[in-house]
Amino acid sequence: MIRTVLPALLLTALAAPLHAGSGKARSDYILRCAGCHGMTGEGTVEGGVPAFPGSVGAIAGVDAGRTYMMHVPGVVGASLGNAEIAAVMNYVLGEWSEGAAPFTEEEVARRRAVPVPDVVVLRRSVVEGLEADGIYVADYPWP
């Protein structure tokens, strides 16, 4: 009996988060982003993934930061449409920022079309600009 009950309980526990929160955007976050950023948005220094809390709102608050967000590897390789990416980004902003403007499908399309030859260099530039304004964001351990 344990052999049949245990797998059912495990599947129920894993599926439960998919039914809470903001529907499909939350599900897409769980399936496409949480593997690196985690369910709490904390990321991992060891994995080179910056935390969302205390950072993503500041980054989304500047023009270049919004472009950067459309070019992080998980977004570029997400195989989601522009509306779905906007929804996931808005889920992230809703969970881990205060007051950041939401993304629209049109903005996502426009920013994804901007050539970004090196996303790490772009992030460092965004962070330098924020720091010049006295705003500090999560560490980014990439070289």
JSON list of C-alpha atoms in Angstrom, two decimals:
[
{"chain": "A", "resi": 1, "resn": "MET", "atom": "CA", "xyz": [0.00, 0.00, 0.00]},
{"chain": "A", "resi": 2, "resn": "ILE", "atom": "CA", "xyz": [2.85, 2.40, 0.81]},
{"chain": "A", "resi": 3, "resn": "ARG", "atom": "CA", "xyz": [4.17, 1.88, -2.72]},
{"chain": "A", "resi": 4, "resn": "THR", "atom": "CA", "xyz": [0.98, 3.32, -4.19]},
{"chain": "A", "resi": 5, "resn": "VAL", "atom": "CA", "xyz": [0.20, 5.95, -1.55]},
{"chain": "A", "resi": 6, "resn": "LEU", "atom": "CA", "xyz": [3.68, 7.49, -1.36]},
{"chain": "A", "resi": 7, "resn": "PRO", "atom": "CA", "xyz": [3.93, 8.36, -5.08]},
{"chain": "A", "resi": 8, "resn": "ALA", "atom": "CA", "xyz": [0.41, 9.80, -5.00]},
{"chain": "A", "resi": 9, "resn": "LEU", "atom": "CA", "xyz": [1.27, 11.97, -1.99]},
{"chain": "A", "resi": 10, "resn": "LEU", "atom": "CA", "xyz": [4.48, 13.13, -3.65]},
{"chain": "A", "resi": 11, "resn": "LEU", "atom": "CA", "xyz": [2.66, 14.09, -6.85]},
{"chain": "A", "resi": 12, "resn": "THR", "atom": "CA", "xyz": [0.02, 15.94, -4.85]},
{"chain": "A", "resi": 13, "resn": "ALA", "atom": "CA", "xyz": [2.68, 17.87, -2.91]},
{"chain": "A", "resi": 14, "resn": "LEU", "atom": "CA", "xyz": [4.52, 18.82, -6.10]},
{"chain": "A", "resi": 15, "resn": "ALA", "atom": "CA", "xyz": [1.37, 19.86, -7.93]},
{"chain": "A", "resi": 16, "resn": "ALA", "atom": "CA", "xyz": [-0.09, 21.93, -5.08]},
{"chain": "A", "resi": 17, "resn": "PRO", "atom": "CA", "xyz": [2.01, 25.06, -5.77]},
{"chain": "A", "resi": 18, "resn": "LEU", "atom": "CA", "xyz": [0.82, 25.04, -9.37]},
{"chain": "A", "resi": 19, "resn": "HIS", "atom": "CA", "xyz": [-2.74, 25.68, -8.22]},
{"chain": "A", "resi": 20, "resn": "ALA", "atom": "CA", "xyz": [-1.92, 28.61, -5.95]},
{"chain": "A", "resi": 21, "resn": "GLY", "atom": "CA", "xyz": [-0.99, 32.19, -6.79]},
{"chain": "A", "resi": 22, "resn": "SER", "atom": "CA", "xyz": [-1.26, 33.80, -10.21]},
{"chain": "A", "resi": 23, "resn": "GLY", "atom": "CA", "xyz": [-2.21, 30.83, -12.36]},
{"chain": "A", "resi": 24, "resn": "LYS", "atom": "CA", "xyz": [-0.27, 30.26, -15.57]},
{"chain": "A", "resi": 25, "resn": "ALA", "atom": "CA", "xyz": [2.34, 32.98, -14.91]},
{"chain": "A", "resi": 26, "resn": "ARG", "atom": "CA", "xyz": [3.19, 31.35, -11.58]},
{"chain": "A", "resi": 27, "resn": "SER", "atom": "CA", "xyz": [3.24, 27.92, -13.19]},
{"chain": "A", "resi": 28, "resn": "ASP", "atom": "CA", "xyz": [5.57, 29.20, -15.91]},
{"chain": "A", "resi": 29, "resn": "TYR", "atom": "CA", "xyz": [7.81, 30.72, -13.22]},
{"chain": "A", "resi": 30, "resn": "ILE", "atom": "CA", "xyz": [7.92, 27.40, -11.38]},
{"chain": "A", "resi": 31, "resn": "LEU", "atom": "CA", "xyz": [8.64, 25.41, -14.54]},
{"chain": "A", "resi": 32, "resn": "ARG", "atom": "CA", "xyz": [11.09, 27.79, -16.21]},
{"chain": "A", "resi": 33, "resn": "CYS", "atom": "CA", "xyz": [12.64, 30.03, -13.54]},
{"chain": "A", "resi": 34, "resn": "ALA", "atom": "CA", "xyz": [12.48, 28.40, -10.10]},
{"chain": "A", "resi": 35, "resn": "GLY", "atom": "CA", "xyz": [15.12, 25.83, -11.01]},
{"chain": "A", "resi": 36, "resn": "CYS", "atom": "CA", "xyz": [17.71, 28.62, -10.79]},
{"chain": "A", "resi": 37, "resn": "HIS", "atom": "CA", "xyz": [16.03, 31.44, -8.84]},
{"chain": "A", "resi": 38, "resn": "GLY", "atom": "CA", "xyz": [14.18, 29.15, -6.42]},
{"chain": "A", "resi": 39, "resn": "MET", "atom": "CA", "xyz": [10.64, 29.39, -5.11]},
{"chain": "A", "resi": 40, "resn": "THR", "atom": "CA", "xyz": [11.65, 32.30, -2.87]},
{"chain": "A", "resi": 41, "resn": "GLY", "atom": "CA", "xyz": [13.53, 34.17, -5.61]},
{"chain": "A", "resi": 42, "resn": "GLU", "atom": "CA", "xyz": [16.79, 33.94, -3.68]},
{"chain": "A", "resi": 43, "resn": "GLY", "atom": "CA", "xyz": [18.93, 32.49, -6.48]},
{"chain": "A", "resi": 44, "resn": "THR", "atom": "CA", "xyz": [22.31, 31.01, -5.56]},
{"chain": "A", "resi": 45, "resn": "VAL", "atom": "CA", "xyz": [25.69, 32.66, -5.37]},
{"chain": "A", "resi": 46, "resn": "GLU", "atom": "CA", "xyz": [27.31, 29.30, -6.20]},
{"chain": "A", "resi": 47, "resn": "GLY", "atom": "CA", "xyz": [25.20, 29.01, -9.34]},
{"chain": "A", "resi": 48, "resn": "GLY", "atom": "CA", "xyz": [25.76, 32.62, -10.36]},
{"chain": "A", "resi": 49, "resn": "VAL", "atom": "CA", "xyz": [22.06, 33.44, -10.07]},
{"chain": "A", "resi": 50, "resn": "PRO", "atom": "CA", "xyz": [21.26, 36.75, -8.34]},
{"chain": "A", "resi": 51, "resn": "ALA", "atom": "CA", "xyz": [18.42, 37.12, -5.84]},
{"chain": "A", "resi": 52, "resn": "PHE", "atom": "CA", "xyz": [15.20, 38.93, -6.77]},
{"chain": "A", "resi": 53, "resn": "PRO", "atom": "CA", "xyz": [14.28, 40.39, -3.35]},
{"chain": "A", "resi": 54, "resn": "GLY", "atom": "CA", "xyz": [15.70, 43.87, -2.98]},
{"chain": "A", "resi": 55, "resn": "SER", "atom": "CA", "xyz": [16.99, 43.88, -6.56]},
{"chain": "A", "resi": 56, "resn": "VAL", "atom": "CA", "xyz": [14.53, 43.10, -9.33]},
{"chain": "A", "resi": 57, "resn": "GLY", "atom": "CA", "xyz": [12.40, 46.18, -8.69]},
{"chain": "A", "resi": 58, "resn": "ALA", "atom": "CA", "xyz": [15.41, 48.47, -8.88]},
{"chain": "A", "resi": 59, "resn": "ILE", "atom": "CA", "xyz": [16.63, 46.81, -12.06]},
{"chain": "A", "resi": 60, "resn": "ALA", "atom": "CA", "xyz": [13.16, 47.01, -13.61]},
{"chain": "A", "resi": 61, "resn": "GLY", "atom": "CA", "xyz": [13.06, 50.68, -12.65]},
{"chain": "A", "resi": 62, "resn": "VAL", "atom": "CA", "xyz": [15.66, 51.71, -15.22]},
{"chain": "A", "resi": 63, "resn": "ASP", "atom": "CA", "xyz": [15.42, 51.48, -18.99]},
{"chain": "A", "resi": 64, "resn": "ALA", "atom": "CA", "xyz": [18.58, 49.42, -19.53]},
{"chain": "A", "resi": 65, "resn": "GLY", "atom": "CA", "xyz": [17.56, 47.15, -16.66]},
{"chain": "A", "resi": 66, "resn": "ARG", "atom": "CA", "xyz": [14.30, 46.30, -18.35]},
{"chain": "A", "resi": 67, "resn": "THR", "atom": "CA", "xyz": [16.19, 45.42, -21.54]},
{"chain": "A", "resi": 68, "resn": "TYR", "atom": "CA", "xyz": [18.63, 43.32, -19.50]},
{"chain": "A", "resi": 69, "resn": "MET", "atom": "CA", "xyz": [15.74, 41.38, -17.97]},
{"chain": "A", "resi": 70, "resn": "MET", "atom": "CA", "xyz": [14.57, 40.36, -21.47]},
{"chain": "A", "resi": 71, "resn": "HIS", "atom": "CA", "xyz": [18.01, 38.93, -22.27]},
{"chain": "A", "resi": 72, "resn": "VAL", "atom": "CA", "xyz": [18.84, 36.82, -19.24]},
{"chain": "A", "resi": 73, "resn": "PRO", "atom": "CA", "xyz": [19.45, 33.22, -20.34]},
{"chain": "A", "resi": 74, "resn": "GLY", "atom": "CA", "xyz": [16.24, 31.87, -18.81]},
{"chain": "A", "resi": 75, "resn": "VAL", "atom": "CA", "xyz": [14.12, 34.41, -20.68]},
{"chain": "A", "resi": 76, "resn": "VAL", "atom": "CA", "xyz": [15.96, 34.07, -23.98]},
{"chain": "A", "resi": 77, "resn": "GLY", "atom": "CA", "xyz": [15.66, 30.28, -23.89]},
{"chain": "A", "resi": 78, "resn": "ALA", "atom": "CA", "xyz": [12.19, 30.08, -22.34]},
{"chain": "A", "resi": 79, "resn": "SER", "atom": "CA", "xyz": [10.29, 29.28, -25.56]},
{"chain": "A", "resi": 80, "resn": "LEU", "atom": "CA", "xyz": [7.46, 31.49, -24.35]},
{"chain": "A", "resi": 81, "resn": "GLY", "atom": "CA", "xyz": [5.65, 34.13, -26.35]},
{"chain": "A", "resi": 82, "resn": "ASN", "atom": "CA", "xyz": [5.95, 37.81, -25.57]},
{"chain": "A", "resi": 83, "resn": "ALA", "atom": "CA", "xyz": [2.64, 37.92, -23.68]},
{"chain": "A", "resi": 84, "resn": "GLU", "atom": "CA", "xyz": [3.66, 34.92, -21.57]},
{"chain": "A", "resi": 85, "resn": "ILE", "atom": "CA", "xyz": [7.06, 36.47, -20.80]},
{"chain": "A", "resi": 86, "resn": "ALA", "atom": "CA", "xyz": [5.35, 39.71, -19.77]},
{"chain": "A", "resi": 87, "resn": "ALA", "atom": "CA", "xyz": [3.06, 37.73, -17.47]},
{"chain": "A", "resi": 88, "resn": "VAL", "atom": "CA", "xyz": [5.98, 35.88, -15.85]},
{"chain": "A", "resi": 89, "resn": "MET", "atom": "CA", "xyz": [7.95, 39.11, -15.43]},
{"chain": "A", "resi": 90, "resn": "ASN", "atom": "CA", "xyz": [4.92, 40.74, -13.86]},
{"chain": "A", "resi": 91, "resn": "TYR", "atom": "CA", "xyz": [4.55, 37.76, -11.53]},
{"chain": "A", "resi": 92, "resn": "VAL", "atom": "CA", "xyz": [8.21, 38.21, -10.51]},
{"chain": "A", "resi": 93, "resn": "LEU", "atom": "CA", "xyz": [7.74, 41.94, -10.00]},
{"chain": "A", "resi": 94, "resn": "GLY", "atom": "CA", "xyz": [4.57, 41.33, -8.01]},
{"chain": "A", "resi": 95, "resn": "GLU", "atom": "CA", "xyz": [6.30, 38.86, -5.73]},
{"chain": "A", "resi": 96, "resn": "TRP", "atom": "CA", "xyz": [9.68, 40.56, -5.22]},
{"chain": "A", "resi": 97, "resn": "SER", "atom": "CA", "xyz": [9.40, 44.28, -5.89]},
{"chain": "A", "resi": 98, "resn": "GLU", "atom": "CA", "xyz": [7.31, 47.25, -4.94]},
{"chain": "A", "resi": 99, "resn": "GLY", "atom": "CA", "xyz": [6.04, 49.74, -7.45]},
{"chain": "A", "resi": 100, "resn": "ALA", "atom": "CA", "xyz": [7.93, 48.59, -10.56]},
{"chain": "A", "resi": 101, "resn": "ALA", "atom": "CA", "xyz": [5.97, 49.25, -13.74]},
{"chain": "A", "resi": 102, "resn": "PRO", "atom": "CA", "xyz": [4.51, 46.11, -15.30]},
{"chain": "A", "resi": 103, "resn": "PHE", "atom": "CA", "xyz": [5.72, 44.77, -18.62]},
{"chain": "A", "resi": 104, "resn": "THR", "atom": "CA", "xyz": [3.43, 44.72, -21.63]},
{"chain": "A", "resi": 105, "resn": "GLU", "atom": "CA", "xyz": [3.55, 42.28, -24.51]},
{"chain": "A", "resi": 106, "resn": "GLU", "atom": "CA", "xyz": [4.62, 45.12, -26.80]},
{"chain": "A", "resi": 107, "resn": "GLU", "atom": "CA", "xyz": [7.46, 46.20, -24.50]},
{"chain": "A", "resi": 108, "resn": "VAL", "atom": "CA", "xyz": [8.72, 42.63, -24.24]},
{"chain": "A", "resi": 109, "resn": "ALA", "atom": "CA", "xyz": [8.75, 42.30, -28.05]},
{"chain": "A", "resi": 110, "resn": "ARG", "atom": "CA", "xyz": [10.58, 45.61, -28.45]},
{"chain": "A", "resi": 111, "resn": "ARG", "atom": "CA", "xyz": [13.20, 44.87, -25.79]},
{"chain": "A", "resi": 112, "resn": "ARG", "atom": "CA", "xyz": [13.80, 41.30, -26.99]},
{"chain": "A", "resi": 113, "resn": "ALA", "atom": "CA", "xyz": [14.60, 42.74, -30.44]},
{"chain": "A", "resi": 114, "resn": "VAL", "atom": "CA", "xyz": [17.39, 44.93, -29.03]},
{"chain": "A", "resi": 115, "resn": "PRO", "atom": "CA", "xyz": [20.77, 43.28, -29.74]},
{"chain": "A", "resi": 116, "resn": "VAL", "atom": "CA", "xyz": [22.61, 42.44, -26.49]},
{"chain": "A", "resi": 117, "resn": "PRO", "atom": "CA", "xyz": [25.98, 40.91, -27.33]},
{"chain": "A", "resi": 118, "resn": "ASP", "atom": "CA", "xyz": [26.91, 40.24, -23.67]},
{"chain": "A", "resi": 119, "resn": "VAL", "atom": "CA", "xyz": [24.22, 40.10, -20.99]},
{"chain": "A", "resi": 120, "resn": "VAL", "atom": "CA", "xyz": [26.81, 40.07, -18.18]},
{"chain": "A", "resi": 121, "resn": "VAL", "atom": "CA", "xyz": [28.33, 43.34, -19.41]},
{"chain": "A", "resi": 122, "resn": "LEU", "atom": "CA", "xyz": [24.84, 44.86, -19.68]},
{"chain": "A", "resi": 123, "resn": "ARG", "atom": "CA", "xyz": [23.97, 43.83, -16.11]},
{"chain": "A", "resi": 124, "resn": "ARG", "atom": "CA", "xyz": [27.20, 45.26, -14.76]},
{"chain": "A", "resi": 125, "resn": "SER", "atom": "CA", "xyz": [26.44, 48.55, -16.54]},
{"chain": "A", "resi": 126, "resn": "VAL", "atom": "CA", "xyz": [22.93, 48.64, -15.06]},
{"chain": "A", "resi": 127, "resn": "VAL", "atom": "CA", "xyz": [24.28, 47.93, -11.57]},
{"chain": "A", "resi": 128, "resn": "GLU", "atom": "CA", "xyz": [26.96, 50.63, -11.90]},
{"chain": "A", "resi": 129, "resn": "GLY", "atom": "CA", "xyz": [24.28, 53.16, -12.82]},
{"chain": "A", "resi": 130, "resn": "LEU", "atom": "CA", "xyz": [22.11, 52.11, -9.88]},
{"chain": "A", "resi": 131, "resn": "GLU", "atom": "CA", "xyz": [25.06, 52.24, -7.48]},
{"chain": "A", "resi": 132, "resn": "ALA", "atom": "CA", "xyz": [25.90, 55.75, -8.71]},
{"chain": "A", "resi": 133, "resn": "ASP", "atom": "CA", "xyz": [22.39, 56.68, -7.52]},
{"chain": "A", "resi": 134, "resn": "GLY", "atom": "CA", "xyz": [22.97, 54.96, -4.16]},
{"chain": "A", "resi": 135, "resn": "ILE", "atom": "CA", "xyz": [20.91, 51.86, -5.03]},
{"chain": "A", "resi": 136, "resn": "TYR", "atom": "CA", "xyz": [22.55, 48.52, -4.32]},
{"chain": "A", "resi": 137, "resn": "VAL", "atom": "CA", "xyz": [21.30, 45.21, -5.66]},
{"chain": "A", "resi": 138, "resn": "ALA", "atom": "CA", "xyz": [22.12, 41.54, -5.14]},
{"chain": "A", "resi": 139, "resn": "ASP", "atom": "CA", "xyz": [25.62, 40.31, -5.88]},
{"chain": "A", "resi": 140, "resn": "TYR", "atom": "CA", "xyz": [26.24, 38.86, -9.31]},
{"chain": "A", "resi": 141, "resn": "PRO", "atom": "CA", "xyz": [29.15, 36.44, -9.15]},
{"chain": "A", "resi": 142, "resn": "TRP", "atom": "CA", "xyz": [29.91, 36.23, -12.86]},
{"chain": "A", "resi": 143, "resn": "PRO", "atom": "CA", "xyz": [33.37, 37.39, -13.88]}
]
